[in-house]
Coordinates of C-alpha atoms in Angstrom, one line a residue:
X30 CA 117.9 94.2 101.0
X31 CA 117.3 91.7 103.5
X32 CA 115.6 91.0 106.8
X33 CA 117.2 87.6 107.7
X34 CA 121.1 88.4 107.6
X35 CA 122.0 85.8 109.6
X36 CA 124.9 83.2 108.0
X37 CA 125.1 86.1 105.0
X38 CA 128.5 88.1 103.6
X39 CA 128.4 91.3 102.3
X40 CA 131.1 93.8 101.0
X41 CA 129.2 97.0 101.4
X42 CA 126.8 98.0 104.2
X43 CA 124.3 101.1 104.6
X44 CA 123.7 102.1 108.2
X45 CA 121.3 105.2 108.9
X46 CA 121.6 106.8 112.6
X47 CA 118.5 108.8 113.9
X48 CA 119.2 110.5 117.0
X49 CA 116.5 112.9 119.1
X50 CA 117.4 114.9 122.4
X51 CA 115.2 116.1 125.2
X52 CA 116.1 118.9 127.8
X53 CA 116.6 116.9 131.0
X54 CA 114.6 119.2 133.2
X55 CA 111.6 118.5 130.9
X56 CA 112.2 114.5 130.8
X57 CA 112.2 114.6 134.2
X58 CA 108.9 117.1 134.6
X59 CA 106.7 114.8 132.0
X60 CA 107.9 111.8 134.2
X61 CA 106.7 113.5 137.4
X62 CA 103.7 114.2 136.3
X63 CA 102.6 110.7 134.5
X64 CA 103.6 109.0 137.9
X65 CA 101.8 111.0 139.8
X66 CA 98.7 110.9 137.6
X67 CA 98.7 107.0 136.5
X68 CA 101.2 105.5 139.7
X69 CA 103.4 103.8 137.2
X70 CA 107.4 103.6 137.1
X71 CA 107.7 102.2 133.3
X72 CA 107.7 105.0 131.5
X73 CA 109.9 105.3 128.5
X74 CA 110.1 108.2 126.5
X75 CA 110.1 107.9 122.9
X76 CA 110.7 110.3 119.3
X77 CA 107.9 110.3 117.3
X78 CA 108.8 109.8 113.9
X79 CA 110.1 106.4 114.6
X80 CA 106.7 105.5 116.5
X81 CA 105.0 106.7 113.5
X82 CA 107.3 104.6 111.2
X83 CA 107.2 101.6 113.6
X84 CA 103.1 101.6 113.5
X85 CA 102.7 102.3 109.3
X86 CA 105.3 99.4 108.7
X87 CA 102.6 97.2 110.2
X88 CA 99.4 98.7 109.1
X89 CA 100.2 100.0 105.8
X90 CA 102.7 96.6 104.9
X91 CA 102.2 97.0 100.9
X92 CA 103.8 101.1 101.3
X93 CA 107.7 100.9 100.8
X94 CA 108.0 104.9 99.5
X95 CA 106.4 107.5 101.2
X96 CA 106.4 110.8 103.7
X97 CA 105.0 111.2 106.6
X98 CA 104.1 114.5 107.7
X99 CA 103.3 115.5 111.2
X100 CA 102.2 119.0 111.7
X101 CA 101.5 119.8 115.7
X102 CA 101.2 123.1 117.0
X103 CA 105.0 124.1 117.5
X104 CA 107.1 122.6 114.2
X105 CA 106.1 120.1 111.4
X106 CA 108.4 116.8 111.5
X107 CA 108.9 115.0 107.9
X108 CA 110.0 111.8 107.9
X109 CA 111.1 110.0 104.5
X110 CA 110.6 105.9 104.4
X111 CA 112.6 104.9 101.2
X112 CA 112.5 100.8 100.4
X113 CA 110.7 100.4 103.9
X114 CA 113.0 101.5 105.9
X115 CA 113.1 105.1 107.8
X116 CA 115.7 106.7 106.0
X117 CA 115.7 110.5 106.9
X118 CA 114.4 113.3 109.4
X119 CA 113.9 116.6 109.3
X120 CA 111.5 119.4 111.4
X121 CA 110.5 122.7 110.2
X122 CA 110.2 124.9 113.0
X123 CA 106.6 126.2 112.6
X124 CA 103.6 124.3 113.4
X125 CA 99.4 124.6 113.1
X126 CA 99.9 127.4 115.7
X127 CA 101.3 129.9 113.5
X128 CA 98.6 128.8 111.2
X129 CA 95.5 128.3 113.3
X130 CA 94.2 131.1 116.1
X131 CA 91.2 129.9 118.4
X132 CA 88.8 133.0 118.6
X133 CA 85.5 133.5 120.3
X134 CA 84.5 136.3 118.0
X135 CA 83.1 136.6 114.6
X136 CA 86.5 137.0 111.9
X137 CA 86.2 139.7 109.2
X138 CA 87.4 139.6 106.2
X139 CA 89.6 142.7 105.0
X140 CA 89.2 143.7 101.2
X141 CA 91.5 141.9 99.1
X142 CA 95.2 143.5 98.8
X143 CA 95.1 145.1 102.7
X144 CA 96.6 143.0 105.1
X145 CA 96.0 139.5 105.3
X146 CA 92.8 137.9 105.0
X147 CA 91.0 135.5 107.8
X148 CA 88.3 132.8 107.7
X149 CA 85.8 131.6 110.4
X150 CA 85.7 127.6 110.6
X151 CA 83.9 126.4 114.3
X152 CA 85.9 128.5 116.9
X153 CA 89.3 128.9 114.6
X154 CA 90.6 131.5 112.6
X155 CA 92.5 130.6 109.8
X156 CA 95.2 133.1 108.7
X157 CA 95.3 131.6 105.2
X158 CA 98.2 134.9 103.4
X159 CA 100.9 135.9 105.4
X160 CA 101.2 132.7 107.9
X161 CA 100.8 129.7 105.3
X162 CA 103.2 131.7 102.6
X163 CA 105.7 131.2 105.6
X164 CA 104.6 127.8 106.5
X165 CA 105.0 127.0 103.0
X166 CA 108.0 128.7 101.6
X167 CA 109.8 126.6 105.1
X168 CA 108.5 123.2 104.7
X169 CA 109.4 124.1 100.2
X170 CA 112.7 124.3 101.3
X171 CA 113.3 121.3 103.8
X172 CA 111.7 118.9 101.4
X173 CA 114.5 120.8 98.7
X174 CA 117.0 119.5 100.9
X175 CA 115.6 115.9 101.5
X176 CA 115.0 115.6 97.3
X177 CA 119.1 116.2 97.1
X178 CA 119.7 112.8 98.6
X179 CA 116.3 110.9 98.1
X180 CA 113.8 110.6 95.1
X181 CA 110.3 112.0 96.7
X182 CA 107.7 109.5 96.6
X183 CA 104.2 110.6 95.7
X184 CA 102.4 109.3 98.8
X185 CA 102.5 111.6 102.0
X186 CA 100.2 110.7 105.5
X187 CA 99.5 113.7 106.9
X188 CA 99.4 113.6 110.8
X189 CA 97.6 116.8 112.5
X190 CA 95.1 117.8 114.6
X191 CA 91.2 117.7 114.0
X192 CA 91.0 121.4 113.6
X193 CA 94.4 121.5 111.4
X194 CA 93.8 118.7 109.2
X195 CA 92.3 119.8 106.8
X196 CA 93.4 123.4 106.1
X197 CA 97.1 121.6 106.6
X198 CA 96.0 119.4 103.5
X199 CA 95.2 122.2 101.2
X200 CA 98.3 123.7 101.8
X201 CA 100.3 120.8 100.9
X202 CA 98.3 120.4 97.6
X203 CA 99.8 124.5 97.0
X204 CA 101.0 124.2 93.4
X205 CA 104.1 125.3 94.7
X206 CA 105.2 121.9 95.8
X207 CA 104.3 119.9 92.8
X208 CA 107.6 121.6 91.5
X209 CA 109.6 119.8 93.8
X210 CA 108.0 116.1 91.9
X211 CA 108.4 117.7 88.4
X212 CA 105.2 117.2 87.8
X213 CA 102.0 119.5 88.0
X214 CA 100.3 116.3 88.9
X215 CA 99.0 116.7 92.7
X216 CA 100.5 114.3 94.8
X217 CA 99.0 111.6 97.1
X218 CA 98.0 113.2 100.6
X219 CA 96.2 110.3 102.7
X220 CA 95.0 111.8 106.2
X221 CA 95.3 109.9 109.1
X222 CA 92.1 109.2 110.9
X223 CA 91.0 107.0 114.0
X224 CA 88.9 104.8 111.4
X225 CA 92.5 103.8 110.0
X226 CA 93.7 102.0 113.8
X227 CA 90.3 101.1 114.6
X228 CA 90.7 97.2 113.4
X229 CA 93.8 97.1 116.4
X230 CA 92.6 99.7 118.5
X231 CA 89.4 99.4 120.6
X232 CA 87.8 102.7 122.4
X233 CA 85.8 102.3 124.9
X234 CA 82.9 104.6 126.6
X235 CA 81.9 107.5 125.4
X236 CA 85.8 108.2 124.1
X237 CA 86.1 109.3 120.7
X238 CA 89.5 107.8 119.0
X239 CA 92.6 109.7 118.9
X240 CA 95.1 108.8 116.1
X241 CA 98.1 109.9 118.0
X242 CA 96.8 108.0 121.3
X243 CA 96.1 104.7 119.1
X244 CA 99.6 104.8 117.3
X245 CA 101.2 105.2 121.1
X246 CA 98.9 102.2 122.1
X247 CA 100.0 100.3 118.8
X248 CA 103.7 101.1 119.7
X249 CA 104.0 100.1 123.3
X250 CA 101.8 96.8 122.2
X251 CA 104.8 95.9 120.1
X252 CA 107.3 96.5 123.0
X253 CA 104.9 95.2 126.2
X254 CA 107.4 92.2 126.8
X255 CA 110.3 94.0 128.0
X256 CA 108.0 95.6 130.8
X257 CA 106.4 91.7 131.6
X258 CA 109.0 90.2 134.7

């Protein structure tokens, strides 16, 4: 491995290609919309998994092997870095949604072994049987595919939303990943929190910090130049 290959010879390469895709109609309706609301032309759309690789390679420098995990309300994105670099990509089509109901009444709890059972946390209702046993058994069986090419690493940053985080945590510490390490040790899960970006990012006001909004901040800071005349 090497970041200055400049003047070098080698016999054998290895390139990875990450490709994302984005209906037209709805590029051009998020563009619409952002001009219309902030009267700028630059705006440049962008997958997140390499954002989120792009900002941990410069705040987390001393990480080479790890996941990171990014459950938001429609799928859950994995993205394996192996020796530094972003080596793989995968989503498992169900998100915090399926797990997390917003409710304005009081849950009840249904004796155990009829039907599945809810808890009350703030305003959400966590359907913690039927839902997660889903969530689970999908993202069991994407990570399965990733391990046939990759050695897992231990460390995982878990991306998701205030109310997700840490139910979305628990699940991942389920015993029935640690089979997929070999090991009934539980693995590393480091949440990502605002506290994390707050030595590059500043908020202002009354704001409170957003780790999704400071990695986007992070990203574009790296790439302002090309926008510069």
């Amino acid at each position: 491995q090497t970041n200055e290959p400049f003047g070098k010879r080698v016999k054998l390469a290895d390139i990875i290609v990450l490709s994302s895709t984005i209906d037209a109609t709805v590029s051009e309706s998020i563009e619409t919309t952002l001009r219309a609301a902030f009267h700028t032309h630059h705006i440049s759309l962008v997958a997140f998994p390499p954002l989120a690789y792009a900002v941990f390679r410069d705040a987390f420098p001393h990480e080479k092997q790890y996941l990171v995990i990014d459950a938001s309300g429609e799928a859950t994105d994995i993205a394996l870095i192996e020796e530094g670099l972003l080596a793989s990509v995968i989503s498992v089509p169900s998100g915090t949604r399926a797990l997390l109901h917003p409710t304005k009444t009081a849950a009840r709890t249904s004796a155990p072994g009829k039907g599945v059972r809810v808890t009350r946390s703030s305003d959400i209702v966590i359907a913690d049987d039927g839902a997660r046993a889903k969530w689970v058994t999908m993202m069991i069986e994407a990570l399965k595919g990733l391990s046939n090419e990759h050695a897992l690493p231990r460390s995982v940053f878990l991306l998701a939303d205030d109310a997700a985080r840490d139910y979305v945590k628990t699940a991942l510490d389920d015993e029935a990943f640690r089979s997929l390490w070999l090991s009934s040790d539980p693995i590393s899960i480091v949440p990502i929190l605002p506290a994390q970006f707050s030595s590059y990012v500043r908020v202002e006001g009354g704001a409170t910090g957003d780790p999704y909004l400071m990695m986007l901040a992070l990203y574009h800071g790296k790439r302002i130049d090309r926008f510069v005349a």
